[in-house]
Coordinates of C-alpha atoms (C1' of nucleotides) in Angstrom, one line a residue:
Chain A
X113 CA 41.0 -99.5 -43.0
X114 CA 38.1 -100.0 -40.5
X115 CA 37.8 -97.8 -37.5
X116 CA 35.1 -97.4 -34.8
X117 CA 33.7 -95.0 -32.4
X118 CA 32.5 -96.9 -29.4
X119 CA 30.7 -94.7 -26.9
X120 CA 29.0 -95.9 -23.8
X121 CA 25.4 -94.7 -23.4
X122 CA 25.8 -93.5 -19.9
X123 CA 25.1 -89.8 -20.6
X124 CA 25.0 -87.3 -23.4
X125 CA 27.8 -87.3 -25.9
X126 CA 30.8 -85.6 -24.4
X127 CA 32.7 -83.1 -26.4
X128 CA 35.9 -85.1 -26.0
X129 CA 34.0 -88.1 -27.3
X130 CA 33.1 -86.0 -30.3
X131 CA 36.8 -85.4 -31.0
X132 CA 37.6 -89.1 -30.8
X133 CA 34.7 -89.8 -33.2
X134 CA 36.0 -87.0 -35.5
X135 CA 39.6 -88.4 -35.7
X136 CA 38.2 -91.8 -36.4
X137 CA 35.9 -90.5 -39.1
X138 CA 38.6 -88.4 -40.7
X139 CA 41.0 -91.4 -41.0
X140 CA 38.3 -93.6 -42.4
X141 CA 37.3 -91.1 -45.0
X142 CA 40.8 -90.3 -45.9
X143 CA 41.6 -94.0 -46.6
X144 CA 38.3 -94.8 -48.2
X145 CA 37.7 -97.1 -45.2
X146 CA 34.7 -97.7 -43.0
X147 CA 33.7 -95.7 -39.9
X148 CA 31.6 -97.8 -37.5
X149 CA 29.5 -96.7 -34.6
X150 CA 29.2 -99.3 -31.8
X151 CA 27.2 -98.8 -28.7
X152 CA 29.0 -100.2 -25.6
X153 CA 26.0 -100.7 -23.3
X154 CA 27.4 -103.4 -21.0
X155 CA 27.0 -101.3 -17.9
X156 CA 23.3 -101.7 -16.9
X157 CA 23.8 -99.6 -13.7
X158 CA 24.8 -96.5 -15.5
X159 CA 22.7 -96.9 -18.6
X160 CA 20.8 -93.8 -19.7
X161 CA 17.8 -94.3 -21.8
X162 CA 18.1 -91.1 -24.0
X163 CA 21.9 -91.4 -24.4
X164 CA 22.0 -93.4 -27.6
X165 CA 19.7 -91.1 -29.4
X166 CA 21.7 -88.1 -28.3
X167 CA 24.9 -89.7 -29.6
X168 CA 23.2 -90.3 -33.0
X169 CA 21.8 -86.8 -33.1
X170 CA 25.0 -85.1 -32.2
X171 CA 27.1 -87.1 -34.6
X172 CA 24.7 -86.2 -37.4
X173 CA 24.8 -82.5 -36.3
X174 CA 28.6 -82.5 -36.5
X175 CA 28.5 -84.1 -39.9
X176 CA 30.0 -87.5 -38.9
X177 CA 28.1 -90.0 -40.9
X178 CA 28.9 -93.6 -40.0
X179 CA 29.0 -96.4 -42.5
X180 CA 27.8 -99.2 -40.1
X181 CA 26.0 -98.9 -36.8
X182 CA 22.7 -99.1 -35.0
X183 CA 19.8 -98.0 -37.2
X184 CA 22.1 -98.1 -40.2
X185 CA 23.1 -101.8 -40.3
X186 CA 26.1 -103.4 -41.8
X187 CA 27.5 -106.8 -42.3
X188 CA 29.1 -107.1 -38.9
X189 CA 26.1 -106.3 -36.7
X190 CA 24.5 -106.1 -34.3
X191 CA 26.2 -102.9 -33.2
X192 CA 24.9 -102.8 -29.7
X193 CA 26.9 -104.9 -27.3
X194 CA 23.8 -105.8 -25.3
X195 CA 22.7 -107.7 -28.4
X196 CA 26.0 -109.7 -28.7
X197 CA 26.2 -111.4 -25.3
X198 CA 26.3 -114.9 -26.6
X199 CA 29.5 -114.3 -28.5
X200 CA 31.2 -112.9 -25.4
X201 CA 30.2 -116.0 -23.4
X202 CA 31.6 -118.1 -26.2
X203 CA 34.9 -116.4 -26.2
X204 CA 35.0 -116.4 -22.4
X205 CA 34.6 -120.1 -22.2
X206 CA 37.2 -120.6 -24.8
X207 CA 39.6 -118.6 -22.7
X208 CA 38.7 -120.6 -19.5
X209 CA 39.2 -123.9 -21.4
X210 CA 42.5 -122.7 -22.6
X211 CA 43.6 -121.8 -19.1
X212 CA 43.9 -118.1 -20.1
X213 CA 41.0 -117.2 -17.8
X214 CA 39.3 -118.6 -14.8
X215 CA 36.1 -118.6 -12.9
X216 CA 35.9 -116.8 -9.6
X217 CA 33.1 -116.9 -7.0
X218 CA 34.3 -114.1 -4.6
X219 CA 31.6 -111.7 -3.6
X220 CA 32.0 -108.0 -2.8
X221 CA 32.7 -108.8 0.9
X222 CA 35.4 -111.3 0.0
X223 CA 37.0 -108.8 -2.3
X224 CA 36.9 -106.1 0.4
X225 CA 38.3 -108.4 2.9
X226 CA 41.2 -109.3 0.7
X227 CA 42.0 -105.7 0.0
X228 CA 41.7 -104.9 3.7
X229 CA 44.1 -107.7 4.5
X230 CA 46.8 -106.4 2.2
X231 CA 46.3 -102.7 2.5
X232 CA 49.4 -100.8 3.6
X233 CA 50.7 -97.3 3.1
X234 CA 52.9 -98.5 0.3
X235 CA 50.1 -100.6 -1.2
X236 CA 46.8 -98.6 -0.8
X237 CA 44.9 -100.6 -3.4
X238 CA 45.8 -104.3 -3.4
X239 CA 44.9 -106.1 -6.6
X240 CA 43.3 -109.3 -7.4
X241 CA 46.3 -110.7 -9.3
X242 CA 48.9 -113.4 -9.3
X243 CA 49.9 -112.5 -5.8
X244 CA 46.5 -112.8 -4.2
X245 CA 44.4 -115.1 -6.4
X246 CA 45.4 -118.2 -4.5
X247 CA 43.7 -116.8 -1.4
X248 CA 40.4 -116.5 -3.2
X249 CA 37.6 -118.7 -4.2
X250 CA 38.2 -119.5 -7.8
X251 CA 39.0 -122.1 -10.4
X252 CA 42.6 -122.1 -9.4
X253 CA 41.9 -122.9 -5.8
X254 CA 38.9 -125.1 -6.0
X255 CA 38.7 -128.5 -7.5
X256 CA 37.0 -128.9 -10.9
X257 CA 34.1 -130.7 -9.2
X258 CA 33.7 -128.0 -6.6
X259 CA 33.6 -125.4 -9.4
X260 CA 31.1 -127.5 -11.2
X261 CA 28.9 -127.9 -8.1
X262 CA 28.8 -124.2 -7.6
X263 CA 28.0 -123.5 -11.1
X264 CA 25.2 -126.1 -10.9
X265 CA 23.9 -124.3 -7.9
X266 CA 23.8 -121.1 -10.0
X267 CA 26.2 -119.4 -7.7
X268 CA 27.1 -115.9 -8.9
X269 CA 30.5 -115.8 -10.5
X270 CA 32.8 -113.9 -12.7
X271 CA 35.4 -114.8 -15.2
X272 CA 38.9 -113.3 -14.8
X273 CA 41.8 -113.0 -17.1
X274 CA 44.8 -115.0 -15.8
X275 CA 47.8 -112.7 -16.0
X276 CA 51.0 -114.5 -15.3
X277 CA 53.9 -112.6 -13.9
X278 CA 57.4 -112.4 -15.3
X279 CA 57.0 -111.1 -18.8
X280 CA 56.8 -107.8 -20.7
X281 CA 53.9 -106.8 -22.7
X282 CA 54.5 -104.1 -25.3
X283 CA 52.9 -102.6 -28.3
X284 CA 53.5 -99.8 -30.6
X285 CA 51.1 -96.9 -30.2
X286 CA 50.6 -94.8 -33.4
X287 CA 50.8 -91.6 -31.3
X288 CA 53.3 -92.5 -28.6
X289 CA 55.6 -95.1 -30.1
X290 CA 56.7 -98.2 -28.1
X291 CA 54.9 -98.6 -24.8
X292 CA 55.7 -101.5 -22.4
X293 CA 54.3 -102.9 -19.2
X294 CA 55.4 -105.6 -16.9
X295 CA 52.8 -108.3 -16.5
X296 CA 53.1 -108.4 -12.7
X297 CA 51.7 -104.9 -12.5
X298 CA 48.5 -106.0 -14.2
X299 CA 45.6 -107.4 -12.3
X300 CA 43.4 -110.4 -13.2
X301 CA 40.8 -108.2 -14.8
X302 CA 37.2 -109.3 -14.7
X303 CA 36.1 -110.2 -18.2
X304 CA 32.6 -111.5 -17.5
X305 CA 30.5 -109.9 -14.7
X306 CA 28.2 -111.8 -12.4
X307 CA 25.2 -110.3 -14.2
X308 CA 26.3 -112.3 -17.3
X309 CA 27.4 -109.2 -19.2
X310 CA 31.0 -108.7 -20.3
X311 CA 33.2 -105.9 -19.1
X312 CA 34.5 -103.4 -21.6
X313 CA 37.8 -105.2 -21.9
X314 CA 36.3 -108.4 -23.2
X315 CA 33.6 -107.0 -25.3
X316 CA 35.9 -104.5 -26.8
X317 CA 38.5 -107.0 -28.1
X318 CA 35.8 -109.5 -29.3
X319 CA 34.0 -106.8 -31.2
X320 CA 37.0 -105.2 -32.6
X321 CA 38.2 -108.5 -33.9
X322 CA 34.8 -109.7 -35.2
X323 CA 34.2 -106.4 -36.8
X324 CA 37.6 -106.5 -38.4
X325 CA 38.7 -103.2 -36.9
X326 CA 42.2 -102.3 -38.1
X327 CA 42.8 -99.2 -36.0
X328 CA 41.7 -98.5 -32.4
X329 CA 41.7 -94.8 -31.8
X330 CA 40.6 -93.8 -28.4
X331 CA 41.4 -91.5 -25.4
X332 CA 44.5 -91.8 -23.4
X333 CA 42.6 -93.0 -20.4
X334 CA 42.6 -96.4 -22.1
X335 CA 46.4 -96.6 -22.3
X336 CA 46.8 -98.4 -19.0
X337 CA 44.4 -101.2 -19.9
X338 CA 45.8 -101.8 -23.3
X339 CA 48.2 -104.5 -22.1
X340 CA 45.2 -106.5 -20.9
X341 CA 43.7 -106.1 -24.4
X342 CA 46.9 -107.2 -26.0
X343 CA 46.9 -110.3 -23.7
X344 CA 43.4 -111.1 -24.8
X345 CA 44.2 -110.8 -28.5
X346 CA 47.2 -113.0 -28.0
X347 CA 45.3 -115.6 -25.9
X348 CA 42.8 -115.9 -28.7
X349 CA 45.4 -115.9 -31.4
X350 CA 44.1 -112.7 -32.9
X351 CA 46.0 -110.0 -34.5
X352 CA 46.3 -106.8 -32.4
X353 CA 45.0 -103.8 -34.3
X354 CA 47.0 -100.6 -34.6
X355 CA 46.5 -98.7 -31.3
X356 CA 46.4 -94.9 -31.1
X357 CA 45.8 -93.1 -27.8
X358 CA 44.8 -89.5 -28.1
X359 CA 45.8 -86.8 -25.6
X360 CA 43.1 -86.0 -23.1
X361 CA 41.2 -82.7 -23.3
X362 CA 41.6 -80.9 -20.0
X363 CA 39.8 -78.1 -18.3
X364 CA 41.5 -74.7 -18.1
X365 CA 42.4 -75.4 -14.5
X366 CA 43.8 -78.8 -15.3
X367 CA 42.4 -82.2 -14.9
X368 CA 40.0 -84.1 -17.0
X369 CA 37.2 -82.1 -18.7
X370 CA 34.7 -83.4 -16.3
X371 CA 31.2 -82.1 -15.9
X372 CA 31.7 -80.5 -12.5
X373 CA 35.2 -79.2 -13.2
X374 CA 34.4 -77.7 -16.6
X375 CA 31.0 -76.3 -16.4
X376 CA 32.0 -74.2 -13.5
X377 CA 34.2 -72.3 -15.9
X378 CA 31.5 -72.0 -18.6
X379 CA 32.7 -74.9 -20.6
X380 CA 29.9 -77.3 -21.4
X381 CA 30.7 -80.9 -21.5
X382 CA 27.8 -82.2 -23.6
X383 CA 27.8 -81.6 -27.3
X384 CA 24.1 -80.8 -27.1
X385 CA 24.9 -77.7 -25.0
X386 CA 27.0 -76.4 -27.9
X387 CA 24.1 -76.9 -30.2
X388 CA 21.8 -75.1 -27.8
X389 CA 24.2 -72.2 -27.5
X390 CA 24.1 -71.8 -31.2
X391 CA 27.6 -72.9 -32.2
X392 CA 28.2 -73.7 -35.9
X393 CA 29.0 -77.4 -36.3
X394 CA 31.9 -76.5 -38.6
X395 CA 33.3 -74.3 -35.9
X396 CA 33.2 -77.0 -33.2
X397 CA 34.6 -79.5 -35.6
X398 CA 37.4 -77.2 -36.7
X399 CA 38.3 -76.3 -33.1
X400 CA 38.2 -79.9 -31.9
X401 CA 40.3 -81.1 -34.9
X402 CA 43.1 -78.6 -33.9
X403 CA 42.9 -79.6 -30.2
X404 CA 45.6 -82.2 -30.2
X405 CA 46.4 -82.3 -33.9
X406 CA 48.0 -79.7 -36.2
X407 CA 48.6 -79.7 -39.9
X408 CA 52.2 -78.7 -39.8
X409 CA 51.6 -75.5 -41.7
X410 CA 49.8 -72.3 -40.7
X411 CA 46.3 -73.0 -41.9
X412 CA 43.7 -72.5 -39.2
X413 CA 40.4 -72.8 -40.9
X414 CA 39.5 -76.2 -42.1
X415 CA 36.4 -77.6 -43.6
X416 CA 35.6 -81.2 -43.1
X417 CA 36.9 -81.9 -46.6
X418 CA 40.1 -80.2 -45.9
X419 CA 40.5 -82.0 -42.6
X420 CA 39.9 -85.3 -44.3
X421 CA 42.7 -84.5 -46.7
X422 CA 45.2 -83.2 -44.2
X423 CA 44.6 -85.3 -41.1
X424 CA 47.2 -87.8 -39.9
X425 CA 47.9 -89.7 -36.7
X426 CA 51.5 -88.8 -36.7
X427 CA 50.7 -85.2 -36.3
X428 CA 48.6 -85.8 -33.2
X429 CA 50.2 -84.5 -30.0
X430 CA 51.1 -86.5 -27.0
X431 CA 50.4 -84.2 -24.2
X432 CA 47.0 -83.2 -22.7
X433 CA 45.4 -80.1 -24.1
X434 CA 43.4 -77.4 -22.5
X435 CA 40.0 -76.4 -23.8
X436 CA 40.1 -72.7 -24.7
X437 CA 36.6 -71.3 -25.0
X438 CA 37.9 -68.0 -26.4
X439 CA 39.4 -69.7 -29.4
X440 CA 36.3 -71.7 -30.0
X441 CA 34.3 -68.4 -30.0
X442 CA 36.8 -67.1 -32.6
X443 CA 36.3 -70.1 -34.8
X444 CA 32.5 -69.7 -34.5
X445 CA 32.8 -66.0 -35.6
X446 CA 34.9 -67.0 -38.6
X447 CA 32.5 -69.7 -39.6
X448 CA 29.4 -67.5 -39.2
X449 CA 31.0 -65.1 -41.6
X450 CA 31.5 -67.7 -44.3
X451 CA 27.7 -68.2 -44.4
X452 CA 25.6 -66.5 -47.0
X453 CA 23.2 -63.8 -45.7
X454 CA 20.3 -65.7 -47.2
X455 CA 21.3 -68.9 -45.5
X456 CA 21.5 -67.1 -42.1
X457 CA 18.1 -65.6 -42.9
X458 CA 16.6 -69.0 -43.3
X459 CA 17.8 -70.0 -39.9
X460 CA 16.7 -66.7 -38.2
X461 CA 13.4 -66.1 -39.9
X462 CA 11.2 -67.8 -37.3
X463 CA 12.7 -65.9 -34.4
X464 CA 12.6 -62.6 -36.3
X465 CA 9.0 -63.1 -37.0
X466 CA 8.1 -64.2 -33.4
X467 CA 10.1 -61.5 -31.7
X468 CA 9.7 -58.6 -34.1
X469 CA 7.0 -59.5 -36.4
X470 CA 9.4 -59.3 -39.2
X471 CA 8.2 -61.4 -42.1
X472 CA 9.9 -59.5 -44.9
X473 CA 12.6 -61.9 -46.0
X474 CA 14.4 -59.3 -48.1
X475 CA 14.5 -56.9 -45.1
X476 CA 15.9 -59.7 -42.9
X477 CA 18.6 -60.5 -45.4
X478 CA 19.6 -56.8 -45.5
X479 CA 19.6 -56.6 -41.7
X480 CA 21.9 -59.6 -41.5
X481 CA 24.2 -57.9 -44.0
X482 CA 24.5 -55.0 -41.5
X483 CA 25.3 -57.2 -38.5
X484 CA 27.4 -60.0 -39.9
X485 CA 30.8 -58.5 -39.1
X486 CA 29.5 -58.0 -35.6
X487 CA 28.3 -61.5 -34.8
X488 CA 29.9 -64.3 -33.0
X489 CA 26.8 -66.4 -33.1
X490 CA 24.1 -66.2 -35.8
X491 CA 21.6 -65.3 -33.2
X492 CA 23.6 -62.2 -32.2
X493 CA 21.5 -60.5 -34.9
X494 CA 18.8 -60.1 -32.2
X495 CA 21.2 -58.3 -29.9
X496 CA 20.4 -55.3 -32.2
X497 CA 16.6 -55.1 -31.8
X498 CA 16.7 -51.6 -33.3
X499 CA 17.1 -53.2 -36.7
X500 CA 13.5 -54.2 -36.4
X501 CA 11.9 -51.7 -34.0
X502 CA 12.2 -48.3 -32.4
X503 CA 14.4 -48.4 -29.3
X504 CA 12.3 -48.5 -26.2
X505 CA 15.1 -47.1 -24.1
X506 CA 18.4 -45.2 -24.5
X507 CA 21.7 -46.3 -23.2
X508 CA 22.1 -44.1 -20.1
X509 CA 25.8 -44.2 -19.8
X510 CA 26.3 -43.2 -23.4
X511 CA 23.7 -40.4 -23.2
X512 CA 25.3 -39.1 -20.0
X513 CA 28.7 -39.1 -21.6
X514 CA 28.0 -37.8 -25.1
X515 CA 24.5 -36.2 -25.2
X516 CA 25.3 -32.5 -25.3
X517 CA 23.1 -29.4 -24.8
X518 CA 23.0 -28.8 -28.5
X519 CA 22.2 -32.4 -29.4
X520 CA 18.4 -32.1 -29.5
X521 CA 18.8 -28.9 -31.5
X522 CA 20.9 -30.6 -34.1
X523 CA 18.6 -33.6 -34.4
X524 CA 15.6 -31.3 -34.9
X525 CA 17.3 -29.4 -37.6
X526 CA 18.8 -32.4 -39.4
X527 CA 15.3 -33.9 -39.4
X528 CA 14.3 -31.1 -41.8
X529 CA 17.1 -32.1 -44.1
X530 CA 16.0 -35.7 -44.0
X531 CA 12.3 -34.9 -44.4
X532 CA 13.0 -33.0 -47.6
X533 CA 15.4 -35.6 -49.0
X534 CA 13.9 -37.4 -51.9
X535 CA 16.4 -40.1 -52.6
X536 CA 16.6 -42.6 -49.7
X537 CA 19.8 -44.5 -50.5
X538 CA 23.0 -45.0 -48.5
X539 CA 24.8 -42.7 -50.9
X540 CA 22.2 -40.0 -50.8
X541 CA 21.9 -40.1 -47.1
X542 CA 25.6 -39.7 -46.7
X543 CA 25.4 -36.7 -49.0
X544 CA 22.6 -35.2 -47.0
X545 CA 24.5 -35.6 -43.8
X546 CA 27.7 -34.1 -45.2
X547 CA 25.7 -31.2 -46.5
X548 CA 24.3 -30.6 -43.0
X549 CA 27.7 -30.7 -41.4
X550 CA 29.1 -28.3 -43.9
X551 CA 26.2 -25.9 -43.7
X552 CA 26.0 -25.9 -40.0
X553 CA 29.8 -25.8 -39.6
X554 CA 29.8 -28.6 -37.0
X555 CA 31.8 -31.8 -36.6
X556 CA 30.4 -35.1 -37.7
X557 CA 30.1 -36.3 -34.2
X558 CA 27.8 -33.4 -33.2
X559 CA 25.0 -34.9 -35.3
X560 CA 26.1 -38.5 -35.7
X561 CA 26.0 -39.4 -32.1
X562 CA 22.5 -37.9 -31.4
X563 CA 21.2 -39.5 -34.6
X564 CA 22.6 -42.9 -33.7
X565 CA 21.1 -42.6 -30.2
X566 CA 17.7 -41.6 -31.6
X567 CA 17.7 -44.5 -34.1
X568 CA 19.3 -47.3 -32.1
X569 CA 19.3 -46.3 -28.5
X570 CA 22.9 -47.3 -28.3
X571 CA 26.3 -45.8 -28.8
X572 CA 27.6 -48.3 -31.3
X573 CA 26.5 -50.4 -34.2
X574 CA 26.4 -50.5 -38.0
X575 CA 26.8 -47.6 -40.4
X576 CA 24.0 -45.1 -39.8
X577 CA 23.5 -44.5 -43.5
X578 CA 22.9 -48.2 -43.9
X579 CA 20.6 -48.3 -40.9
X580 CA 18.5 -45.4 -42.2
X581 CA 18.3 -47.0 -45.6
X582 CA 17.2 -50.2 -44.0
X583 CA 14.5 -48.9 -41.8
X584 CA 13.2 -46.3 -44.3
X585 CA 12.3 -42.7 -44.3
X586 CA 9.2 -42.7 -42.2
X587 CA 10.6 -44.9 -39.5
X588 CA 13.7 -42.8 -39.4
X589 CA 11.7 -39.6 -38.9
X590 CA 9.4 -41.3 -36.3
X591 CA 12.3 -42.5 -34.3
X592 CA 13.8 -39.0 -34.3
X593 CA 10.5 -37.6 -33.1
X594 CA 10.2 -40.2 -30.3
X595 CA 13.8 -39.5 -29.1
X596 CA 13.2 -35.8 -29.0
X597 CA 10.4 -36.3 -26.4
X598 CA 12.4 -38.8 -24.5
X599 CA 15.8 -37.2 -24.3
X600 CA 16.7 -33.9 -22.8
Chain B
rG223 C1' 52.0 -96.0 -3.0
rC224 C1' 52.4 -98.6 -7.6
rC225 C1' 52.1 -98.5 -13.1
rG226 C1' 51.8 -95.6 -17.6
rC227 C1' 52.0 -91.1 -20.4
rG228 C1' 53.5 -86.2 -20.7
rU229 C1' 56.4 -81.1 -20.0
rU230 C1' 58.2 -74.9 -26.1
rC231 C1' 54.6 -67.9 -25.0
rG232 C1' 48.4 -67.5 -20.5
rU233 C1' 46.2 -71.3 -24.3
rC234 C1' 46.6 -74.4 -29.0
rU235 C1' 51.1 -75.3 -31.4
rA236 C1' 55.7 -75.2 -35.3
rG237 C1' 60.5 -76.6 -34.9
rG238 C1' 63.3 -83.0 -33.7
rG239 C1' 71.5 -81.5 -33.3
rG240 C1' 74.1 -75.8 -36.2
rU241 C1' 70.2 -71.7 -41.0
rU242 C1' 65.7 -69.9 -34.7
rC243 C1' 68.8 -64.4 -29.0
rA244 C1' 62.6 -69.9 -31.3
rG245 C1' 57.8 -69.1 -36.1
rG246 C1' 52.1 -69.1 -36.4
rA247 C1' 47.1 -68.8 -34.2
rC248 C1' 43.7 -67.4 -30.0
rG249 C1' 43.9 -63.9 -25.9
rC250 C1' 45.8 -59.3 -24.2
rC251 C1' 48.0 -54.2 -25.3
rG252 C1' 49.0 -50.2 -28.8
rC253 C1' 48.6 -47.7 -33.5
rC254 C1' 46.1 -47.1 -38.3
rC255 C1' 41.3 -47.1 -40.8
rU256 C1' 36.6 -45.0 -39.1
rU257 C1' 30.5 -41.0 -37.2
rU258 C1' 30.2 -45.2 -33.3
rC259 C1' 30.7 -50.5 -32.2
rA260 C1' 32.9 -54.0 -34.9
rC261 C1' 35.8 -55.9 -39.3
rG262 C1' 40.4 -55.3 -41.4
rG263 C1' 45.7 -53.8 -41.5
rC264 C1' 50.2 -53.0 -38.8
rG265 C1' 53.0 -53.5 -34.4
rG266 C1' 53.9 -55.2 -29.4
rU267 C1' 53.7 -58.6 -25.0
rA268 C1' 55.1 -63.5 -23.9
rA269 C1' 57.9 -69.8 -23.9
rC270 C1' 62.3 -74.2 -24.8
rA271 C1' 60.4 -77.1 -16.3
rC272 C1' 65.2 -78.1 -13.6
rG273 C1' 70.0 -80.7 -13.0
rG274 C1' 73.5 -83.7 -15.1
rG275 C1' 75.6 -85.9 -19.3
rU276 C1' 76.8 -87.0 -25.0
rU277 C1' 78.7 -83.4 -28.8
rC278 C1' 82.9 -78.7 -31.8
rA279 C1' 77.5 -77.4 -31.2
rA280 C1' 71.2 -79.4 -27.7
rA281 C1' 64.7 -76.5 -27.4
rU282 C1' 66.2 -80.7 -30.3
rC283 C1' 69.8 -87.1 -28.1
rC284 C1' 70.5 -89.8 -23.1
rC285 C1' 69.9 -90.1 -17.7
rG286 C1' 67.9 -88.2 -13.3
rU287 C1' 64.7 -84.8 -10.5
rA288 C1' 60.4 -81.9 -10.2
rC289 C1' 55.7 -81.1 -11.7
rG290 C1' 51.1 -82.3 -14.4
rC291 C1' 47.8 -85.9 -16.2
rG292 C1' 45.7 -90.8 -16.6
rG293 C1' 45.1 -95.7 -14.5
rU294 C1' 45.0 -98.6 -10.3
rA295 C1' 36.4 -101.3 -10.1
rC296 C1' 32.0 -107.2 -11.2
rC297 C1' 32.6 -98.2 -14.9
rA298 C1' 33.5 -97.3 -19.6

RNA sequence: GCCGCGUUCGUCUAGGGGUUCAGGACGCCGCCCUUUCACGGCGGUAACACGGGUUCAAAUCCCGUACGCGGUACCA
């Protein structure tokens, strides 16, 4: 099995593209096949310089290593279409010689004029096809010598696929089953553009054939052009690879997950945005895998290895799927929790040092231990600055609601208990507090809330015993003193 | 308009003729645990688009309609 991911470097890697790459990757790994990356840079108008590097970086981030591709090599290279133009010309001439394609000289104005001529309410977008091609300037209407003269004059021209009406083109899609099209509904697709570069349709079948691709797995937006590809394979006498069209990922309001549509709802379209926001690669991969595929049982969490073992095309759905950010967030939370505290500390050390001057690695690891069940992203650690420094303000709403007349009094008295406490462990601190509650005959909340406010400046957070044990005796006493001057 | 694909809880989905007055997950709500916020546990909310067939029996098969999505470029 040989599969490929063939993105166009017209922008940063799209999250939907990543899913396509993932499904290809999983299948290749599962079958011990090859996963190929091919850059489809035949559109010079939309070419974006930094895009290829972004594609490479994002695939590496997600853990999708390819076996052949730009920078990696392989025996079927080059893997950039801009470096393979000669081969496309070769195939295009073969097709013209065989009468399967023809040369056309019509410029934009001629094309517009033709469409204008035929446009009606019933036919808003007339096609360049069997019904109109005889009105145009092409190899079918000009004599061979006229064509040659124009070519000799270097007149701009394209090469079009000659689609004859009257027959049915069908193929079996691995996701959708049998799909058929009538040939008269298909236009004479341009194969070779006047700039000398091929269109996707030509380049794609030439490369898939030359690179011995066995399974073409791509988005559903390609389904309508697949009959053209089938025609091309047949014209060349090549075998048609297995086709599989994946359901489109849609925005929560419906419609393709386009930049404008999605980002308005807080759903980034570029994979790099997910990296910037601090998503775990495993979480995005897990989420994307389940967006359009399901294992058939009730497992939700999947590592790349588990996905590789379980994935199959026949469990890929056929209908469009909506991107659900809440679920992605849930996956991220789950995956953050699977990480070792020490591992998270490695990631967060620099920021901890820069923001809080915390260079004590053991301290960082323990702080992470207190926060882990409360994080969606690793960097949520820093949403609790009191783990590293005295609060510089106190949550006003919480104070207004729960800071009572006796609060300062309790705090002051409990400070004495703490000051005389010798053993500064979680267990001992718990004992100390219980002793206070018993002696003073008050509820836990009477002291717990003021204490929490003094130490963290907030009304919620990790266990207070653990927090005091973390920050230490002196810091605990200092924070209580500070709060007593700041709070009523 | 035409062509193609699709349609089970709000979302991702299981189920593909009887065992399902439809199961799981996210979300939401409630309860329990708990000093708090979370975690966790338990429970709840909520769906077979519609209309015809076929059949003893249909969410499951067929046809139609509606709706959604994609395509309709010298873009991919």
